[in-house]
mmCIF file of N, CA and C in Angstrom:
data_model
loop_
_atom_site.group_PDB
_atom_site.id
_atom_site.type_symbol
_atom_site.label_atom_id
_atom_site.label_comp_id
_atom_site.label_asym_id
_atom_site.label_seq_id
_atom_site.Cartn_x
_atom_site.Cartn_y
_atom_site.Cartn_z
ATOM 1 N N THR K 292 -22.615 -29.720 -37.323
ATOM 2 C CA THR K 292 -21.299 -29.431 -37.844
ATOM 3 C C THR K 292 -21.455 -28.615 -39.125
ATOM 4 N N PHE K 293 -20.663 -27.565 -39.216
ATOM 5 C CA PHE K 293 -20.713 -26.675 -40.369
ATOM 6 C C PHE K 293 -19.341 -26.599 -41.022
ATOM 7 N N ILE K 294 -19.321 -26.516 -42.315
ATOM 8 C CA ILE K 294 -18.101 -26.177 -43.038
ATOM 9 C C ILE K 294 -18.085 -24.662 -43.114
ATOM 10 N N ILE K 295 -17.064 -24.080 -42.528
ATOM 11 C CA ILE K 295 -17.020 -22.624 -42.466
ATOM 12 C C ILE K 295 -16.128 -22.112 -43.586
ATOM 13 N N ASP K 296 -16.763 -21.454 -44.535
ATOM 14 C CA ASP K 296 -16.067 -20.797 -45.623
ATOM 15 C C ASP K 296 -16.730 -19.448 -45.857
ATOM 16 N N GLY K 297 -16.317 -18.745 -46.862
ATOM 17 C CA GLY K 297 -16.858 -17.414 -47.136
ATOM 18 C C GLY K 297 -18.349 -17.413 -47.380
ATOM 19 N N LEU K 298 -18.862 -18.431 -48.055
ATOM 20 C CA LEU K 298 -20.298 -18.485 -48.344
ATOM 21 C C LEU K 298 -21.123 -18.767 -47.091
ATOM 22 N N SER K 299 -20.644 -19.664 -46.238
ATOM 23 C CA SER K 299 -21.408 -19.954 -45.016
ATOM 24 C C SER K 299 -21.391 -18.766 -44.065
ATOM 25 N N VAL K 300 -20.279 -18.023 -44.056
ATOM 26 C CA VAL K 300 -20.204 -16.817 -43.226
ATOM 27 C C VAL K 300 -21.187 -15.771 -43.746
ATOM 28 N N GLU K 301 -21.246 -15.585 -45.054
ATOM 29 C CA GLU K 301 -22.200 -14.636 -45.642
ATOM 30 C C GLU K 301 -23.636 -15.082 -45.389
ATOM 31 N N ARG K 302 -23.902 -16.372 -45.519
ATOM 32 C CA ARG K 302 -25.239 -16.914 -45.255
ATOM 33 C C ARG K 302 -25.649 -16.649 -43.814
ATOM 34 N N ASN K 303 -24.727 -16.871 -42.883
ATOM 35 C CA ASN K 303 -25.009 -16.621 -41.475
ATOM 36 C C ASN K 303 -25.343 -15.148 -41.243
ATOM 37 N N HIS K 304 -24.565 -14.270 -41.855
ATOM 38 C CA HIS K 304 -24.806 -12.830 -41.707
ATOM 39 C C HIS K 304 -26.192 -12.450 -42.232
ATOM 40 N N VAL K 305 -26.551 -12.961 -43.402
ATOM 41 C CA VAL K 305 -27.847 -12.647 -44.002
ATOM 42 C C VAL K 305 -28.983 -13.207 -43.144
ATOM 43 N N LEU K 306 -28.847 -14.429 -42.647
ATOM 44 C CA LEU K 306 -29.900 -15.017 -41.815
ATOM 45 C C LEU K 306 -30.097 -14.241 -40.518
ATOM 46 N N VAL K 307 -29.019 -13.796 -39.913
ATOM 47 C CA VAL K 307 -29.143 -12.979 -38.693
ATOM 48 C C VAL K 307 -29.794 -11.656 -39.025
ATOM 49 N N ARG K 308 -29.388 -11.046 -40.115
ATOM 50 C CA ARG K 308 -29.955 -9.745 -40.521
ATOM 51 C C ARG K 308 -31.457 -9.858 -40.775
ATOM 52 N N VAL K 309 -31.880 -10.935 -41.407
ATOM 53 C CA VAL K 309 -33.297 -11.118 -41.738
ATOM 54 C C VAL K 309 -34.071 -11.671 -40.549
ATOM 55 N N GLY K 310 -33.454 -12.528 -39.760
ATOM 56 C CA GLY K 310 -34.152 -13.192 -38.664
ATOM 57 C C GLY K 310 -34.372 -12.342 -37.440
ATOM 58 N N LEU K 311 -33.538 -11.343 -37.240
ATOM 59 C CA LEU K 311 -33.678 -10.454 -36.093
ATOM 60 C C LEU K 311 -33.998 -9.058 -36.588
ATOM 61 N N VAL K 312 -35.143 -8.578 -36.239
ATOM 62 C CA VAL K 312 -35.571 -7.255 -36.670
ATOM 63 C C VAL K 312 -35.018 -6.232 -35.693
ATOM 64 N N GLY K 313 -34.561 -5.109 -36.204
ATOM 65 C CA GLY K 313 -34.110 -4.040 -35.339
ATOM 66 C C GLY K 313 -32.866 -3.370 -35.874
ATOM 67 N N GLY K 314 -32.459 -2.361 -35.152
ATOM 68 C CA GLY K 314 -31.275 -1.609 -35.528
ATOM 69 C C GLY K 314 -30.067 -2.044 -34.728
ATOM 70 N N SER K 315 -29.040 -1.211 -34.744
ATOM 71 C CA SER K 315 -27.784 -1.558 -34.086
ATOM 72 C C SER K 315 -27.910 -1.624 -32.569
ATOM 73 N N SER K 316 -28.934 -1.022 -32.003
ATOM 74 C CA SER K 316 -29.126 -1.100 -30.553
ATOM 75 C C SER K 316 -29.971 -2.309 -30.154
ATOM 76 N N GLU K 317 -30.471 -3.069 -31.132
ATOM 77 C CA GLU K 317 -31.349 -4.202 -30.839
ATOM 78 C C GLU K 317 -30.783 -5.546 -31.281
ATOM 79 N N ARG K 318 -29.804 -5.527 -32.155
ATOM 80 C CA ARG K 318 -29.209 -6.779 -32.615
ATOM 81 C C ARG K 318 -27.728 -6.562 -32.899
ATOM 82 N N LYS K 319 -26.986 -7.645 -32.850
ATOM 83 C CA LYS K 319 -25.551 -7.593 -33.112
ATOM 84 C C LYS K 319 -25.277 -8.469 -34.320
ATOM 85 N N LEU K 320 -24.848 -7.854 -35.393
ATOM 86 C CA LEU K 320 -24.600 -8.586 -36.629
ATOM 87 C C LEU K 320 -23.194 -9.189 -36.614
ATOM 88 N N PRO K 321 -23.077 -10.448 -37.061
ATOM 89 C CA PRO K 321 -21.753 -11.059 -37.131
ATOM 90 C C PRO K 321 -20.968 -10.487 -38.310
ATOM 91 N N PRO K 322 -19.644 -10.633 -38.290
ATOM 92 C CA PRO K 322 -18.859 -10.135 -39.423
ATOM 93 C C PRO K 322 -19.153 -10.915 -40.691
ATOM 94 N N ARG K 323 -18.832 -10.315 -41.806
ATOM 95 C CA ARG K 323 -19.099 -10.943 -43.102
ATOM 96 C C ARG K 323 -17.864 -11.619 -43.683
ATOM 97 N N ALA K 324 -16.798 -11.681 -42.933
ATOM 98 C CA ALA K 324 -15.561 -12.276 -43.439
ATOM 99 C C ALA K 324 -14.911 -13.125 -42.357
ATOM 100 N N LEU K 325 -14.134 -14.079 -42.794
ATOM 101 C CA LEU K 325 -13.369 -14.906 -41.868
ATOM 102 C C LEU K 325 -12.213 -14.095 -41.294
ATOM 103 N N GLN K 326 -11.805 -14.444 -40.085
ATOM 104 C CA GLN K 326 -10.704 -13.754 -39.423
ATOM 105 C C GLN K 326 -9.444 -14.610 -39.510
ATOM 106 N N GLU K 327 -8.311 -13.970 -39.364
ATOM 107 C CA GLU K 327 -7.034 -14.683 -39.337
ATOM 108 C C GLU K 327 -6.864 -15.339 -37.970
ATOM 109 N N GLY K 328 -6.153 -16.449 -37.917
ATOM 110 C CA GLY K 328 -5.836 -17.063 -36.641
ATOM 111 C C GLY K 328 -6.416 -18.449 -36.499
ATOM 112 N N GLU K 329 -6.347 -18.952 -35.271
ATOM 113 C CA GLU K 329 -6.759 -20.324 -34.982
ATOM 114 C C GLU K 329 -8.266 -20.534 -35.106
ATOM 115 N N ASP K 330 -9.045 -19.545 -34.685
ATOM 116 C CA ASP K 330 -10.501 -19.634 -34.768
ATOM 117 C C ASP K 330 -10.990 -18.597 -35.780
ATOM 118 N N PRO K 331 -11.158 -18.976 -37.046
ATOM 119 C CA PRO K 331 -11.473 -17.980 -38.077
ATOM 120 C C PRO K 331 -12.875 -17.380 -37.952
ATOM 121 N N TYR K 332 -13.780 -18.068 -37.276
ATOM 122 C CA TYR K 332 -15.141 -17.542 -37.130
ATOM 123 C C TYR K 332 -15.693 -17.965 -35.770
ATOM 124 N N PRO K 333 -15.498 -17.131 -34.730
ATOM 125 C CA PRO K 333 -15.924 -17.505 -33.375
ATOM 126 C C PRO K 333 -17.430 -17.369 -33.123
ATOM 127 N N TRP K 334 -18.181 -16.908 -34.086
ATOM 128 C CA TRP K 334 -19.618 -16.706 -33.909
ATOM 129 C C TRP K 334 -20.368 -18.011 -34.144
ATOM 130 N N PRO K 335 -21.453 -18.262 -33.397
ATOM 131 C CA PRO K 335 -22.260 -19.453 -33.681
ATOM 132 C C PRO K 335 -23.036 -19.271 -34.985
ATOM 133 N N MET K 336 -23.208 -20.352 -35.693
ATOM 134 C CA MET K 336 -23.943 -20.304 -36.952
ATOM 135 C C MET K 336 -25.439 -20.352 -36.663
ATOM 136 N N PHE K 337 -26.192 -19.573 -37.402
ATOM 137 C CA PHE K 337 -27.640 -19.491 -37.270
ATOM 138 C C PHE K 337 -28.231 -20.459 -38.283
ATOM 139 N N SER K 338 -28.733 -21.585 -37.780
ATOM 140 C CA SER K 338 -29.271 -22.590 -38.701
ATOM 141 C C SER K 338 -30.751 -22.869 -38.484
ATOM 142 N N SER K 339 -31.297 -22.495 -37.316
ATOM 143 C CA SER K 339 -32.719 -22.707 -37.056
ATOM 144 C C SER K 339 -33.186 -21.702 -36.006
ATOM 145 N N PHE K 340 -34.482 -21.487 -35.998
ATOM 146 C CA PHE K 340 -35.060 -20.562 -35.020
ATOM 147 C C PHE K 340 -35.159 -21.224 -33.669
ATOM 148 N N PRO K 341 -35.033 -20.527 -32.599
ATOM 149 C CA PRO K 341 -34.677 -19.113 -32.491
ATOM 150 C C PRO K 341 -33.191 -18.911 -32.755
ATOM 151 N N PRO K 342 -32.822 -17.721 -33.191
ATOM 152 C CA PRO K 342 -31.405 -17.454 -33.434
ATOM 153 C C PRO K 342 -30.629 -17.484 -32.120
ATOM 154 N N PRO K 343 -29.337 -17.725 -32.165
ATOM 155 C CA PRO K 343 -28.539 -17.717 -30.936
ATOM 156 C C PRO K 343 -28.676 -16.388 -30.192
ATOM 157 N N VAL K 344 -28.713 -16.457 -28.882
ATOM 158 C CA VAL K 344 -28.946 -15.258 -28.072
ATOM 159 C C VAL K 344 -27.821 -14.239 -28.174
ATOM 160 N N CYS K 345 -26.650 -14.654 -28.594
ATOM 161 C CA CYS K 345 -25.543 -13.695 -28.687
ATOM 162 C C CYS K 345 -25.807 -12.622 -29.743
ATOM 163 N N TYR K 346 -26.745 -12.861 -30.647
ATOM 164 C CA TYR K 346 -27.056 -11.877 -31.684
ATOM 165 C C TYR K 346 -28.104 -10.859 -31.229
ATOM 166 N N SER K 347 -28.790 -11.121 -30.129
ATOM 167 C CA SER K 347 -29.801 -10.197 -29.611
ATOM 168 C C SER K 347 -29.203 -9.350 -28.502
ATOM 169 N N LEU K 348 -29.521 -8.081 -28.518
ATOM 170 C CA LEU K 348 -29.089 -7.184 -27.458
ATOM 171 C C LEU K 348 -30.279 -6.852 -26.578
ATOM 172 N N ASP K 349 -30.004 -6.537 -25.319
ATOM 173 C CA ASP K 349 -31.074 -6.128 -24.424
ATOM 174 C C ASP K 349 -31.642 -4.814 -24.921
ATOM 175 N N PRO K 350 -32.970 -4.684 -24.938
ATOM 176 C CA PRO K 350 -33.560 -3.419 -25.407
ATOM 177 C C PRO K 350 -33.191 -2.275 -24.476
ATOM 178 N N ALA K 351 -33.046 -1.107 -25.067
ATOM 179 C CA ALA K 351 -32.740 0.076 -24.274
ATOM 180 C C ALA K 351 -33.884 0.352 -23.314
ATOM 181 N N ARG K 352 -33.523 0.651 -22.124
ATOM 182 C CA ARG K 352 -34.551 0.924 -21.104
ATOM 183 C C ARG K 352 -34.899 2.404 -21.138
ATOM 184 N N ILE K 353 -36.179 2.675 -21.215
ATOM 185 C CA ILE K 353 -36.657 4.048 -21.190
ATOM 186 C C ILE K 353 -37.304 4.268 -19.836
ATOM 187 N N HIS K 354 -36.735 5.177 -19.086
ATOM 188 C CA HIS K 354 -37.280 5.457 -17.763
ATOM 189 C C HIS K 354 -38.353 6.520 -17.892
ATOM 190 N N GLN K 355 -39.511 6.156 -17.447
ATOM 191 C CA GLN K 355 -40.615 7.086 -17.523
ATOM 192 C C GLN K 355 -41.037 7.387 -16.090
ATOM 193 N N ASN K 356 -40.958 8.649 -15.722
ATOM 194 C CA ASN K 356 -41.280 9.025 -14.353
ATOM 195 C C ASN K 356 -42.725 8.689 -14.020
ATOM 196 N N SER K 357 -43.628 9.247 -14.749
ATOM 197 C CA SER K 357 -45.037 8.926 -14.565
ATOM 198 C C SER K 357 -45.809 9.499 -15.741
ATOM 199 N N LEU K 358 -46.982 8.966 -15.919
ATOM 200 C CA LEU K 358 -47.837 9.513 -16.969
ATOM 201 C C LEU K 358 -48.389 10.854 -16.527
ATOM 202 N N ASP K 359 -48.851 11.595 -17.481
ATOM 203 C CA ASP K 359 -49.525 12.838 -17.194
ATOM 204 C C ASP K 359 -50.712 12.522 -16.281
ATOM 205 N N PRO K 360 -50.900 13.260 -15.178
ATOM 206 C CA PRO K 360 -51.992 12.938 -14.240
ATOM 207 C C PRO K 360 -53.372 12.930 -14.896
ATOM 208 N N GLU K 361 -53.586 13.847 -15.823
ATOM 209 C CA GLU K 361 -54.879 13.911 -16.506
ATOM 210 C C GLU K 361 -55.083 12.653 -17.360
ATOM 211 N N MET K 362 -54.038 12.232 -18.054
ATOM 212 C CA MET K 362 -54.118 11.037 -18.883
ATOM 213 C C MET K 362 -54.294 9.794 -18.014
ATOM 214 N N SER K 363 -53.592 9.724 -16.901
ATOM 215 C CA SER K 363 -53.708 8.578 -16.000
ATOM 216 C C SER K 363 -55.122 8.431 -15.456
ATOM 217 N N SER K 364 -55.704 9.529 -15.020
ATOM 218 C CA SER K 364 -57.064 9.454 -14.481
ATOM 219 C C SER K 364 -58.060 9.080 -15.573
ATOM 220 N N PHE K 365 -57.841 9.574 -16.782
ATOM 221 C CA PHE K 365 -58.724 9.224 -17.887
ATOM 222 C C PHE K 365 -58.633 7.733 -18.202
ATOM 223 N N LEU K 366 -57.422 7.198 -18.282
ATOM 224 C CA LEU K 366 -57.256 5.782 -18.583
ATOM 225 C C LEU K 366 -57.824 4.901 -17.475
ATOM 226 N N ALA K 367 -57.746 5.358 -16.237
ATOM 227 C CA ALA K 367 -58.302 4.593 -15.125
ATOM 228 C C ALA K 367 -59.827 4.565 -15.176
ATOM 229 N N SER K 368 -60.436 5.560 -15.790
ATOM 230 C CA SER K 368 -61.894 5.639 -15.810
ATOM 231 C C SER K 368 -62.516 5.095 -17.092
ATOM 232 N N PHE K 369 -61.746 4.444 -17.940
ATOM 233 C CA PHE K 369 -62.291 4.013 -19.228
ATOM 234 C C PHE K 369 -63.385 2.969 -19.081
ATOM 235 N N LYS K 370 -63.439 2.224 -17.997
ATOM 236 C CA LYS K 370 -64.480 1.210 -17.811
ATOM 237 C C LYS K 370 -65.855 1.841 -17.637
ATOM 238 N N ASP K 371 -65.858 3.093 -17.198
ATOM 239 C CA ASP K 371 -67.130 3.770 -16.972
ATOM 240 C C ASP K 371 -67.712 4.355 -18.252
ATOM 241 N N SER K 372 -66.980 4.221 -19.339
ATOM 242 C CA SER K 372 -67.404 4.825 -20.596
ATOM 243 C C SER K 372 -68.619 4.097 -21.168
ATOM 244 N N LYS K 373 -69.619 4.869 -21.541
ATOM 245 C CA LYS K 373 -70.829 4.309 -22.138
ATOM 246 C C LYS K 373 -70.727 4.287 -23.660
ATOM 247 N N ASN K 374 -70.130 5.321 -24.219
ATOM 248 C CA ASN K 374 -70.054 5.463 -25.657
ATOM 249 C C ASN K 374 -68.595 5.331 -26.095
ATOM 250 N N GLU K 375 -68.276 4.257 -26.798
ATOM 251 C CA GLU K 375 -66.890 4.012 -27.189
ATOM 252 C C GLU K 375 -66.358 5.059 -28.161
ATOM 253 N N ALA K 376 -67.189 5.585 -29.034
ATOM 254 C CA ALA K 376 -66.740 6.575 -30.014
ATOM 255 C C ALA K 376 -66.311 7.868 -29.321
ATOM 256 N N SER K 377 -67.099 8.328 -28.365
ATOM 257 C CA SER K 377 -66.723 9.558 -27.663
ATOM 258 C C SER K 377 -65.497 9.312 -26.785
ATOM 259 N N TRP K 378 -65.399 8.103 -26.207
ATOM 260 C CA TRP K 378 -64.232 7.778 -25.393
ATOM 261 C C TRP K 378 -62.966 7.815 -26.246
ATOM 262 N N MET K 379 -63.053 7.271 -27.457
ATOM 263 C CA MET K 379 -61.889 7.250 -28.347
ATOM 264 C C MET K 379 -61.487 8.665 -28.743
ATOM 265 N N GLU K 380 -62.444 9.527 -28.992
ATOM 266 C CA GLU K 380 -62.140 10.911 -29.355
ATOM 267 C C GLU K 380 -61.447 11.629 -28.195
ATOM 268 N N ILE K 381 -61.939 11.437 -26.990
ATOM 269 C CA ILE K 381 -61.307 12.045 -25.813
ATOM 270 C C ILE K 381 -59.900 11.486 -25.629
ATOM 271 N N CYS K 382 -59.759 10.196 -25.834
ATOM 272 C CA CYS K 382 -58.448 9.555 -25.709
ATOM 273 C C CYS K 382 -57.462 10.141 -26.716
ATOM 274 N N ARG K 383 -57.895 10.352 -27.939
ATOM 275 C CA ARG K 383 -57.026 10.944 -28.972
ATOM 276 C C ARG K 383 -56.571 12.344 -28.568
ATOM 277 N N ARG K 384 -57.503 13.143 -28.023
ATOM 278 C CA ARG K 384 -57.139 14.497 -27.613
ATOM 279 C C ARG K 384 -56.118 14.470 -26.481
ATOM 280 N N HIS K 385 -56.347 13.608 -25.479
ATOM 281 C CA HIS K 385 -55.400 13.498 -24.351
ATOM 282 C C HIS K 385 -54.031 13.029 -24.855
ATOM 283 N N TYR K 386 -54.024 12.031 -25.701
ATOM 284 C CA TYR K 386 -52.776 11.490 -26.227
ATOM 285 C C TYR K 386 -52.018 12.553 -27.021
ATOM 286 N N SER K 387 -52.726 13.260 -27.878
ATOM 287 C CA SER K 387 -52.098 14.315 -28.668
ATOM 288 C C SER K 387 -51.514 15.398 -27.769
ATOM 289 N N LYS K 388 -52.247 15.759 -26.732
ATOM 290 C CA LYS K 388 -51.780 16.794 -25.802
ATOM 291 C C LYS K 388 -50.501 16.342 -25.095
ATOM 292 N N VAL K 389 -50.495 15.099 -24.614
ATOM 293 C CA VAL K 389 -49.318 14.585 -23.911
ATOM 294 C C VAL K 389 -48.119 14.495 -24.854
ATOM 295 N N MET K 390 -48.337 14.000 -26.084
ATOM 296 C CA MET K 390 -47.231 13.809 -27.007
ATOM 297 C C MET K 390 -46.636 15.131 -27.497
ATOM 298 N N THR K 391 -47.427 16.166 -27.593
ATOM 299 C CA THR K 391 -46.913 17.459 -28.062
ATOM 300 C C THR K 391 -46.363 18.328 -26.944
ATOM 301 N N SER K 392 -46.721 18.034 -25.711
ATOM 302 C CA SER K 392 -46.256 18.883 -24.610
ATOM 303 C C SER K 392 -45.003 18.356 -23.930
ATOM 304 N N LYS K 393 -44.657 17.095 -24.115
ATOM 305 C CA LYS K 393 -43.489 16.497 -23.454
ATOM 306 C C LYS K 393 -42.455 16.093 -24.498
ATOM 307 N N PRO K 394 -41.177 16.099 -24.099
ATOM 308 C CA PRO K 394 -40.150 15.664 -25.059
ATOM 309 C C PRO K 394 -40.223 14.185 -25.343
#
């Protein structure tokens, strides 16, 4: 049971803001003020972890058609690598190429 006043509403807002990392597409922040009417604050209060699920939004889905064929074949063959340093250098070059050539 909570006493809902201006301070508890502000506390709830701050706890949600701090407890859920992300931007406006990843979390839904409750209002910072009480509303007029019969139910002045319809949001659940955040008092312990995990925060109520109503404050979390589903992450945006990024559709990726497929990886670059050259990068895919390289990643599939990483178990055959004898020298980790040279493998990492090749991986950096492939990654840089993919990231600069595609939007």
